[in-house]
Every structure is written in C-alpha cells, then in structure tokens.
C-alpha cells in the first residue's frame, strides 16, 4: 500500500479546537471524494478521539493534541490522535460503554464505542504518565463501483 498524501497538525487541548480538528481532517480527505456517510463517520470518530484527549488526558492543565492523517492508493484513511497527558490505566475498561473518568461531569462514556462502530479498525495504546495514542482506519468505497 502506497501513501499518497499525509498531514499532521498540533493544537492546544482547548474545547474549541475539537471542531477545528474535525474540519481539518474532513478537508484533507476530501481529495478522495468520500461518500457523505463515510465523511460523517470519520468526522464523528475524530471528534470523539480529540474530545477524549481534551477532556481526559489534560485534566489539570492544557497540553498538545496531535492529529496525523495518511491516505493510501487503496482508498484507506489512517488517522492517529496523540496526547502526552495522564494516560489510561486500563484501556480495555476505558473501551467499555458508559465508563468515564470525568468526575462530576455528565459524560456518556461512549467515545471508544462510537469510534469502533464508525471506523474499520481502532487501536488504543496508552501509558500512565506518558499519554495515549488512538489509531483508526477507514476503507473508503471504490467510487467507480458504488453509488454515492
């Protein structure tokens, strides 16, 4: 699989940057002419991953969130969201629906479940005290054989 294009952005863990990251990724993958539902799936998954980094990784002070995107000749979109925040103690527990570490906040605890349902592959790596890396992959439909 050959990487056709890639991009990387970093921004402060401020809630207003969640929409920026979603728009940046959407704009970048537009070159593949994705279907509207595919674009929506990717936008939602990016939004969830970035929101997790903003809300959970940097609880007491702001930090940096990095989003990297690669597109391949096989119409695959690879997205990685990294933070250098507090890390996740138990990734499998964190992936369970309704689990949240946001104390005293109304959080549904569905972020990883949403990411998993909208993307073809989700990998979460984390180390307490060092941060978290969320990697996602979505294979886009072949424009020549499927309707938009």
N, CA and C atoms as an extended XYZ file, in Angstrom:
444
Properties=species:S:1:pos:R:3:atomname:S:1:resname:S:1:resid:I:1 pbc="F F F"
N         0.838       -1.175        0.000 N   UNK     1
C         0.000        0.000        0.000 CA  UNK     1
C         0.892        1.250        0.000 C   UNK     1
N         0.660        2.112       -0.929 N   UNK     2
C         1.465        3.324       -1.057 CA  UNK     2
C         0.730        4.524       -0.442 C   UNK     2
N         1.447        5.292        0.373 N   UNK     3
C         0.878        6.519        0.933 CA  UNK     3
C         0.883        7.580       -0.159 C   UNK     3
N        -0.299        8.099       -0.465 N   UNK     4
C        -0.434        9.131       -1.490 CA  UNK     4
C        -0.243       10.536       -0.940 C   UNK     4
N        -0.684       10.733        0.292 N   UNK     5
C        -0.590       12.057        0.905 CA  UNK     5
C        -0.719       11.897        2.410 C   UNK     5
N        -0.199       12.872        3.134 N   UNK     6
C        -0.305       12.852        4.593 CA  UNK     6
C        -0.239       14.253        5.143 C   UNK     6
N        -0.776       14.396        6.348 N   UNK     7
C        -0.728       15.694        7.017 CA  UNK     7
C        -0.671       15.471        8.516 C   UNK     7
N        -0.227       16.517        9.210 N   UNK     8
C        -0.103       16.452       10.663 CA  UNK     8
C        -0.354       17.844       11.218 C   UNK     8
N        -1.214       17.922       12.233 N   UNK     9
C        -1.474       19.200       12.899 CA  UNK     9
C        -1.393       18.993       14.411 C   UNK     9
N        -0.994       20.043       15.094 N   UNK    10
C        -0.957       20.040       16.556 CA  UNK    10
C        -1.638       21.295       17.051 C   UNK    10
N        -2.317       21.165       18.182 N   UNK    11
C        -3.043       22.300       18.747 CA  UNK    11
C        -3.199       22.099       20.253 C   UNK    11
N        -3.500       23.183       20.939 N   UNK    12
C        -3.724       23.111       22.382 CA  UNK    12
C        -5.012       22.362       22.688 C   UNK    12
N        -5.041       21.726       23.829 N   UNK    13
C        -6.198       20.935       24.246 CA  UNK    13
C        -7.316       21.837       24.761 C   UNK    13
N        -7.819       22.668       23.869 N   UNK    14
C        -8.949       23.554       24.171 CA  UNK    14
C       -10.169       23.022       23.441 C   UNK    14
N       -11.325       23.089       24.084 N   UNK    15
C       -12.531       22.500       23.503 CA  UNK    15
C       -12.862       23.068       22.126 C   UNK    15
N       -12.553       24.341       21.889 N   UNK    16
C       -12.858       24.938       20.583 CA  UNK    16
C       -12.012       24.343       19.457 C   UNK    16
N       -10.948       23.644       19.782 N   UNK    17
C       -10.109       23.033       18.754 CA  UNK    17
C       -10.627       21.678       18.277 C   UNK    17
N       -11.621       21.137       18.957 N   UNK    18
C       -12.230       19.879       18.512 CA  UNK    18
C       -12.861       20.071       17.141 C   UNK    18
N       -13.626       21.133       16.966 N   UNK    19
C       -14.268       21.369       15.661 CA  UNK    19
C       -13.228       21.696       14.586 C   UNK    19
N       -12.152       22.370       14.981 N   UNK    20
C       -11.065       22.657       14.042 CA  UNK    20
C       -10.447       21.359       13.522 C   UNK    20
N       -10.173       20.424       14.422 N   UNK    21
C        -9.547       19.161       14.013 CA  UNK    21
C       -10.467       18.374       13.086 C   UNK    21
N       -11.740       18.359       13.400 N   UNK    22
C       -12.725       17.651       12.565 CA  UNK    22
C       -12.774       18.250       11.160 C   UNK    22
N       -12.788       19.587       11.088 N   UNK    23
C       -12.828       20.277        9.792 CA  UNK    23
C       -11.538       20.057        9.009 C   UNK    23
N       -10.399       20.083        9.697 N   UNK    24
C        -9.110       19.890        9.023 CA  UNK    24
C        -9.013       18.497        8.414 C   UNK    24
N        -9.409       17.486        9.162 N   UNK    25
C        -9.360       16.113        8.646 CA  UNK    25
C       -10.335       15.961        7.481 C   UNK    25
N       -11.528       16.502        7.623 N   UNK    26
C       -12.525       16.431        6.543 CA  UNK    26
C       -12.010       17.075        5.268 C   UNK    26
N       -11.437       18.243        5.414 N   UNK    27
C       -10.906       18.950        4.249 CA  UNK    27
C        -9.791       18.163        3.585 C   UNK    27
N        -8.942       17.558        4.397 N   UNK    28
C        -7.817       16.807        3.846 CA  UNK    28
C        -8.278       15.575        3.076 C   UNK    28
N        -9.219       14.822        3.632 N   UNK    29
C        -9.634       13.596        2.956 CA  UNK    29
C       -10.607       13.854        1.808 C   UNK    29
N       -11.057       15.086        1.650 N   UNK    30
C       -11.956       15.420        0.538 CA  UNK    30
C       -11.332       15.085       -0.810 C   UNK    30
N       -10.005       15.062       -0.882 N   UNK    31
C        -9.327       14.739       -2.140 CA  UNK    31
C        -9.648       13.323       -2.617 C   UNK    31
N       -10.130       12.463       -1.715 N   UNK    32
C       -10.534       11.106       -2.096 CA  UNK    32
C       -11.985       11.034       -2.545 C   UNK    32
N       -12.697       12.153       -2.452 N   UNK    33
C       -14.104       12.224       -2.816 CA  UNK    33
C       -14.919       11.144       -2.097 C   UNK    33
N       -14.885       11.161       -0.744 N   UNK    34
C       -15.612       10.142        0.017 CA  UNK    34
C       -17.125       10.343       -0.085 C   UNK    34
N       -17.873        9.275        0.170 N   UNK    35
C       -19.329        9.387        0.264 CA  UNK    35
C       -19.662       10.208        1.504 C   UNK    35
N       -20.835       10.779        1.527 N   UNK    36
C       -21.244       11.624        2.662 CA  UNK    36
C       -21.273       10.823        3.953 C   UNK    36
N       -21.749        9.588        3.905 N   UNK    37
C       -21.794        8.783        5.126 CA  UNK    37
C       -20.391        8.448        5.624 C   UNK    37
N       -19.460        8.199        4.701 N   UNK    38
C       -18.078        7.914        5.098 CA  UNK    38
C       -17.450        9.143        5.755 C   UNK    38
N       -17.683       10.290        5.168 N   UNK    39
C       -17.158       11.532        5.728 CA  UNK    39
C       -17.743       11.778        7.118 C   UNK    39
N       -19.020       11.531        7.272 N   UNK    40
C       -19.662       11.686        8.582 CA  UNK    40
C       -19.081       10.740        9.617 C   UNK    40
N       -18.834        9.498        9.221 N   UNK    41
C       -18.241        8.521       10.140 CA  UNK    41
C       -16.868        8.984       10.611 C   UNK    41
N       -16.050        9.434        9.682 N   UNK    42
C       -14.698        9.881       10.020 CA  UNK    42
C       -14.746       11.128       10.889 C   UNK    42
N       -15.598       12.070       10.535 N   UNK    43
C       -15.726       13.297       11.336 CA  UNK    43
C       -16.126       12.971       12.775 C   UNK    43
N       -17.074       12.053       12.934 N   UNK    44
C       -17.535       11.678       14.276 CA  UNK    44
C       -16.433       10.996       15.070 C   UNK    44
N       -15.730       10.072       14.445 N   UNK    45
C       -14.653        9.353       15.140 CA  UNK    45
C       -13.532       10.298       15.559 C   UNK    45
N       -13.148       11.220       14.671 N   UNK    46
C       -12.105       12.207       15.008 CA  UNK    46
C       -12.577       13.078       16.159 C   UNK    46
N       -13.812       13.515       16.093 N   UNK    47
C       -14.372       14.350       17.146 CA  UNK    47
C       -14.315       13.646       18.503 C   UNK    47
N       -14.693       12.385       18.527 N   UNK    48
C       -14.665       11.614       19.777 CA  UNK    48
C       -13.247       11.459       20.314 C   UNK    48
N       -12.300       11.123       19.439 N   UNK    49
C       -10.918       10.907       19.871 CA  UNK    49
C       -10.295       12.200       20.395 C   UNK    49
N       -10.511       13.291       19.683 N   UNK    50
C        -9.944       14.572       20.110 CA  UNK    50
C       -10.610       15.038       21.403 C   UNK    50
N       -11.906       14.872       21.508 N   UNK    51
C       -12.607       15.252       22.741 CA  UNK    51
C       -12.081       14.448       23.925 C   UNK    51
N       -11.840       13.153       23.720 N   UNK    52
C       -11.253       12.338       24.797 CA  UNK    52
C        -9.921       12.914       25.253 C   UNK    52
N        -9.072       13.285       24.298 N   UNK    53
C        -7.763       13.845       24.654 CA  UNK    53
C        -7.935       15.154       25.414 C   UNK    53
N        -8.835       16.001       24.964 N   UNK    54
C        -9.040       17.303       25.606 CA  UNK    54
C        -9.598       17.139       27.018 C   UNK    54
N       -10.618       16.292       27.165 N   UNK    55
C       -11.327       16.166       28.447 CA  UNK    55
C       -10.570       15.297       29.449 C   UNK    55
N       -10.018       14.183       28.976 N   UNK    56
C        -9.457       13.201       29.906 CA  UNK    56
C        -7.941       13.257       30.058 C   UNK    56
N        -7.217       13.542       28.991 N   UNK    57
C        -5.753       13.478       29.059 CA  UNK    57
C        -5.157       14.631       29.853 C   UNK    57
N        -5.711       15.807       29.657 N   UNK    58
C        -5.164       17.013       30.287 CA  UNK    58
C        -6.189       17.580       31.262 C   UNK    58
N        -6.308       16.950       32.384 N   UNK    59
C        -7.339       17.332       33.354 CA  UNK    59
C        -7.035       18.630       34.086 C   UNK    59
N        -5.782       18.836       34.461 N   UNK    60
C        -5.461       19.984       35.311 CA  UNK    60
C        -4.767       21.131       34.583 C   UNK    60
N        -4.172       20.845       33.449 N   UNK    61
C        -3.507       21.910       32.689 CA  UNK    61
C        -3.580       21.587       31.206 C   UNK    61
N        -3.544       22.592       30.358 N   UNK    62
C        -3.629       22.330       28.917 CA  UNK    62
C        -2.363       21.654       28.401 C   UNK    62
N        -2.535       20.939       27.318 N   UNK    63
C        -1.416       20.274       26.663 CA  UNK    63
C        -1.618       20.303       25.159 C   UNK    63
N        -0.854       19.516       24.454 N   UNK    64
C        -0.904       19.498       22.988 CA  UNK    64
C        -1.528       18.186       22.503 C   UNK    64
N        -2.421       18.325       21.533 N   UNK    65
C        -3.020       17.176       20.849 CA  UNK    65
C        -2.497       17.207       19.415 C   UNK    65
N        -2.086       16.061       18.908 N   UNK    66
C        -1.579       15.965       17.537 CA  UNK    66
C        -2.457       15.003       16.744 C   UNK    66
N        -2.844       15.437       15.556 N   UNK    67
C        -3.645       14.608       14.655 CA  UNK    67
C        -2.845       14.401       13.377 C   UNK    67
N        -2.640       13.136       13.013 N   UNK    68
C        -1.932       12.781       11.781 CA  UNK    68
C        -2.885       11.988       10.905 C   UNK    68
N        -2.840       12.255        9.599 N   UNK    69
C        -3.703       11.546        8.652 CA  UNK    69
C        -2.866       11.113        7.457 C   UNK    69
N        -3.062        9.867        7.039 N   UNK    70
C        -2.439        9.354        5.818 CA  UNK    70
C        -3.532        8.765        4.949 C   UNK    70
N        -3.423        9.002        3.637 N   UNK    71
C        -4.325        8.362        2.699 CA  UNK    71
C        -3.493        7.519        1.743 C   UNK    71
N        -4.033        6.371        1.360 N   UNK    72
C        -3.270        5.441        0.530 CA  UNK    72
C        -3.925        5.226       -0.829 C   UNK    72
N        -3.167        4.571       -1.687 N   UNK    73
C        -3.658        4.253       -3.021 CA  UNK    73
C        -4.792        3.228       -2.987 C   UNK    73
N        -5.046        2.609       -1.869 N   UNK    74
C        -6.136        1.637       -1.714 CA  UNK    74
C        -7.379        2.283       -1.102 C   UNK    74
N        -7.418        3.635       -1.097 N   UNK    75
C        -8.540        4.407       -0.541 CA  UNK    75
C        -8.734        4.142        0.954 C   UNK    75
N        -7.633        3.936        1.645 N   UNK    76
C        -7.669        3.792        3.098 CA  UNK    76
C        -7.248        5.107        3.736 C   UNK    76
N        -7.944        5.463        4.794 N   UNK    77
C        -7.617        6.650        5.572 CA  UNK    77
C        -7.145        6.172        6.939 C   UNK    77
N        -5.918        6.556        7.290 N   UNK    78
C        -5.341        6.226        8.592 CA  UNK    78
C        -5.241        7.510        9.404 C   UNK    78
N        -5.798        7.485       10.606 N   UNK    79
C        -5.817        8.673       11.457 CA  UNK    79
C        -5.233        8.292       12.812 C   UNK    79
N        -4.355        9.152       13.306 N   UNK    80
C        -3.772        8.925       14.626 CA  UNK    80
C        -3.912       10.204       15.433 C   UNK    80
N        -4.446       10.062       16.655 N   UNK    81
C        -4.582       11.185       17.584 CA  UNK    81
C        -3.710       10.861       18.782 C   UNK    81
N        -2.763       11.753       19.074 N   UNK    82
C        -1.824       11.547       20.181 CA  UNK    82
C        -1.910       12.670       21.195 C   UNK    82
N        -1.740       12.290       22.448 N   UNK    83
C        -1.583       13.286       23.506 CA  UNK    83
C        -0.468       12.814       24.425 C   UNK    83
N         0.039       13.730       25.203 N   UNK    84
C         1.060       13.400       26.200 CA  UNK    84
C         0.520       13.701       27.589 C   UNK    84
N        -0.737       13.312       27.759 N   UNK    85
C        -1.437       13.566       29.018 CA  UNK    85
C        -1.213       12.481       30.048 C   UNK    85
N        -2.219       12.287       30.893 N   UNK    86
C        -2.091       11.392       32.046 CA  UNK    86
C        -2.066        9.916       31.675 C   UNK    86
N        -2.547        9.556       30.492 N   UNK    87
C        -2.589        8.155       30.098 CA  UNK    87
C        -3.804        7.444       30.659 C   UNK    87
N        -4.054        6.268       30.144 N   UNK    88
C        -5.205        5.463       30.565 CA  UNK    88
C        -4.683        4.254       31.317 C   UNK    88
N        -5.168        4.095       32.527 N   UNK    89
C        -4.704        2.993       33.376 CA  UNK    89
C        -5.105        1.631       32.806 C   UNK    89
N        -6.354        1.495       32.365 N   UNK    90
C        -6.862        0.220       31.852 CA  UNK    90
C        -7.625        0.496       30.555 C   UNK    90
N        -6.966        0.317       29.418 N   UNK    91
C        -7.566        0.638       28.120 CA  UNK    91
C        -8.812       -0.197       27.865 C   UNK    91
N        -8.781       -1.484       28.181 N   UNK    92
C        -9.955       -2.332       27.926 CA  UNK    92
C       -11.154       -1.869       28.751 C   UNK    92
N       -10.924       -1.472       29.970 N   UNK    93
C       -12.011       -0.938       30.823 CA  UNK    93
C       -12.527        0.378       30.236 C   UNK    93
N       -11.617        1.221       29.774 N   UNK    94
C       -11.997        2.517       29.200 CA  UNK    94
C       -12.821        2.347       27.928 C   UNK    94
N       -12.646        1.248       27.228 N   UNK    95
C       -13.398        0.993       25.998 CA  UNK    95
C       -14.817        0.494       26.269 C   UNK    95
N       -15.106        0.126       27.506 N   UNK    96
C       -16.442       -0.356       27.850 CA  UNK    96
C       -17.440        0.799       27.798 C   UNK    96
N       -18.603        0.562       27.169 N   UNK    97
C       -19.628        1.613       27.126 CA  UNK    97
C       -20.021        2.062       28.534 C   UNK    97
N       -20.221        3.344       28.688 N   UNK    98
C       -20.640        4.019       29.920 CA  UNK    98
C       -19.521        4.218       30.931 C   UNK    98
N       -18.304        3.765       30.639 N   UNK    99
C       -17.180        4.023       31.533 CA  UNK    99
C       -16.633        5.421       31.247 C   UNK    99
N       -16.393        6.191       32.293 N   UNK   100
C       -15.793        7.511       32.129 CA  UNK   100
C       -14.915        7.835       33.325 C   UNK   100
N       -13.889        8.637       33.083 N   UNK   101
C       -13.030        9.104       34.176 CA  UNK   101
C       -13.313       10.554       34.512 C   UNK   101
N       -14.272       11.152       33.814 N   UNK   102
C       -14.602       12.563       34.038 CA  UNK   102
C       -15.504       12.678       35.261 C   UNK   102
N       -14.906       12.968       36.391 N   UNK   103
C       -15.652       13.090       37.639 CA  UNK   103
C       -16.522       14.343       37.623 C   UNK   103
N       -17.706       14.212       38.185 N   UNK   104
C       -18.641       15.335       38.342 CA  UNK   104
C       -19.046       15.981       37.016 C   UNK   104
N       -18.983       15.245       35.939 N   UNK   105
C       -19.400       15.761       34.643 CA  UNK   105
C       -20.385       14.794       34.025 C   UNK   105
N       -21.258       15.317       33.212 N   UNK   106
C       -22.204       14.462       32.503 CA  UNK   106
C       -21.555       13.978       31.214 C   UNK   106
N       -20.948       12.821       31.273 N   UNK   107
C       -20.298       12.210       30.116 CA  UNK   107
C       -20.912       10.842       29.911 C   UNK   107
N       -21.193       10.497       28.675 N   UNK   108
C       -21.837        9.221       28.380 CA  UNK   108
C       -20.877        8.039       28.434 C   UNK   108
N       -19.579        8.288       28.252 N   UNK   109
C       -18.617        7.196       28.264 CA  UNK   109
C       -18.739        6.282       27.055 C   UNK   109
N       -19.078        6.860       25.913 N   UNK   110
C       -19.275        6.072       24.699 CA  UNK   110
C       -18.247        6.361       23.615 C   UNK   110
N       -17.256        7.188       23.905 N   UNK   111
C       -16.305        7.627       22.890 CA  UNK   111
C       -15.644        6.512       22.120 C   UNK   111
N       -15.050        5.548       22.810 N   UNK   112
C       -14.366        4.455       22.115 CA  UNK   112
C       -15.363        3.569       21.365 C   UNK   112
N       -16.528        3.335       21.947 N   UNK   113
C       -17.548        2.522       21.274 CA  UNK   113
C       -18.003        3.188       19.980 C   UNK   113
N       -18.150        4.499       20.006 N   UNK   114
C       -18.537        5.241       18.807 CA  UNK   114
C       -17.436        5.141       17.758 C   UNK   114
N       -16.192        5.368       18.161 N   UNK   115
C       -15.063        5.272       17.227 CA  UNK   115
C       -15.014        3.891       16.585 C   UNK   115
N       -15.181        2.859       17.415 N   UNK   116
C       -15.121        1.490       16.920 CA  UNK   116
C       -16.247        1.186       15.931 C   UNK   116
N       -17.421        1.746       16.169 N   UNK   117
C       -18.553        1.459       15.287 CA  UNK   117
C       -18.461        2.184       13.946 C   UNK   117
N       -17.795        3.337       13.904 N   UNK   118
C       -17.723        4.124       12.675 CA  UNK   118
C       -16.475        3.855       11.833 C   UNK   118
N       -15.467        3.271       12.432 N   UNK   119
C       -14.218        3.024       11.708 CA  UNK   119
C       -14.039        1.520       11.500 C   UNK   119
N       -13.200        1.145       10.555 N   UNK   120
C       -12.955       -0.272       10.291 CA  UNK   120
C       -11.967       -0.882       11.271 C   UNK   120
N       -11.124       -0.046       11.845 N   UNK   121
C       -10.136       -0.540       12.805 CA  UNK   121
C        -9.850        0.554       13.834 C   UNK   121
N        -9.729        0.154       15.090 N   UNK   122
C        -9.389        1.070       16.180 CA  UNK   122
C        -8.364        0.400       17.071 C   UNK   122
N        -7.269        1.110       17.329 N   UNK   123
C        -6.245        0.633       18.253 CA  UNK   123
C        -5.955        1.758       19.232 C   UNK   123
N        -5.945        1.422       20.507 N   UNK   124
C        -5.647        2.399       21.549 CA  UNK   124
C        -4.441        1.906       22.334 C   UNK   124
N        -3.422        2.758       22.376 N   UNK   125
C        -2.231        2.456       23.177 CA  UNK   125
C        -2.056        3.589       24.179 C   UNK   125
N        -1.764        3.211       25.406 N   UNK   126
C        -1.627        4.239       26.423 CA  UNK   126
C        -0.671        3.778       27.507 C   UNK   126
N        -0.048        4.763       28.101 N   UNK   127
C         0.871        4.504       29.214 CA  UNK   127
C         0.647        5.609       30.245 C   UNK   127
N         0.334        5.204       31.452 N   UNK   128
C         0.063        6.166       32.516 CA  UNK   128
C         1.265        7.091       32.687 C   UNK   128
N         0.992        8.376       32.679 N   UNK   129
C         2.033        9.377       32.847 CA  UNK   129
C         2.715        9.798       31.550 C   UNK   129
N         2.416        9.099       30.450 N   UNK   130
C         3.085        9.394       29.182 CA  UNK   130
C         2.130        9.761       28.046 C   UNK   130
N         0.877        9.378       28.168 N   UNK   131
C        -0.081        9.753       27.141 CA  UNK   131
C        -0.735        8.590       26.431 C   UNK   131
N        -1.528        8.960       25.422 N   UNK   132
C        -2.349        7.991       24.701 CA  UNK   132
C        -2.251        8.227       23.202 C   UNK   132
N        -2.306        7.128       22.459 N   UNK   133
C        -2.335        7.174       21.010 CA  UNK   133
C        -3.548        6.374       20.528 C   UNK   133
N        -4.421        7.032       19.772 N   UNK   134
C        -5.592        6.388       19.193 CA  UNK   134
C        -5.364        6.323       17.692 C   UNK   134
N        -5.338        5.107       17.154 N   UNK   135
C        -5.144        4.900       15.715 CA  UNK   135
C        -6.419        4.314       15.130 C   UNK   135
N        -6.855        4.890       14.017 N   UNK   136
C        -8.087        4.445       13.371 CA  UNK   136
C        -7.849        4.292       11.875 C   UNK   136
N        -8.608        3.382       11.267 N   UNK   137
C        -8.523        3.194        9.826 CA  UNK   137
C        -9.926        3.042        9.267 C   UNK   137
N       -10.127        3.674        8.109 N   UNK   138
C       -11.405        3.548        7.383 CA  UNK   138
C       -11.078        3.297        5.924 C   UNK   138
N       -11.643        2.226        5.369 N   UNK   139
C       -11.507        1.916        3.946 CA  UNK   139
C       -12.705        2.527        3.240 C   UNK   139
N       -12.411        3.449        2.327 N   UNK   140
C       -13.483        4.108        1.585 CA  UNK   140
C       -13.917        3.246        0.408 C   UNK   140
N       -15.183        3.358        0.067 N   UNK   141
C       -15.727        2.604       -1.063 CA  UNK   141
C       -15.064        3.058       -2.356 C   UNK   141
N       -15.025        2.154       -3.288 N   UNK   142
C       -14.492        2.462       -4.614 CA  UNK   142
C       -15.526        3.291       -5.366 C   UNK   142
N       -15.182        4.506       -5.730 N   UNK   143
C       -16.112        5.416       -6.396 CA  UNK   143
C       -16.644        4.884       -7.712 C   UNK   143
N       -15.909        4.042       -8.368 N   UNK   144
C       -16.309        3.562       -9.694 CA  UNK   144
C       -17.318        2.437       -9.636 C   UNK   144
N       -17.411        1.754       -8.487 N   UNK   145
C       -18.320        0.612       -8.410 CA  UNK   145
C       -19.508        0.844       -7.502 C   UNK   145
N       -19.483        1.920       -6.704 N   UNK   146
C       -20.592        2.147       -5.780 CA  UNK   146
C       -21.165        3.532       -5.992 C   UNK   146
N       -22.452        3.628       -5.718 N   UNK   147
C       -23.109        4.938       -5.799 CA  UNK   147
C       -22.765        5.767       -4.588 C   UNK   147
N       -22.805        7.075       -4.777 N   UNK   148
C       -22.521        7.989       -3.669 CA  UNK   148
C       -23.761        8.266       -2.888 C   UNK   148
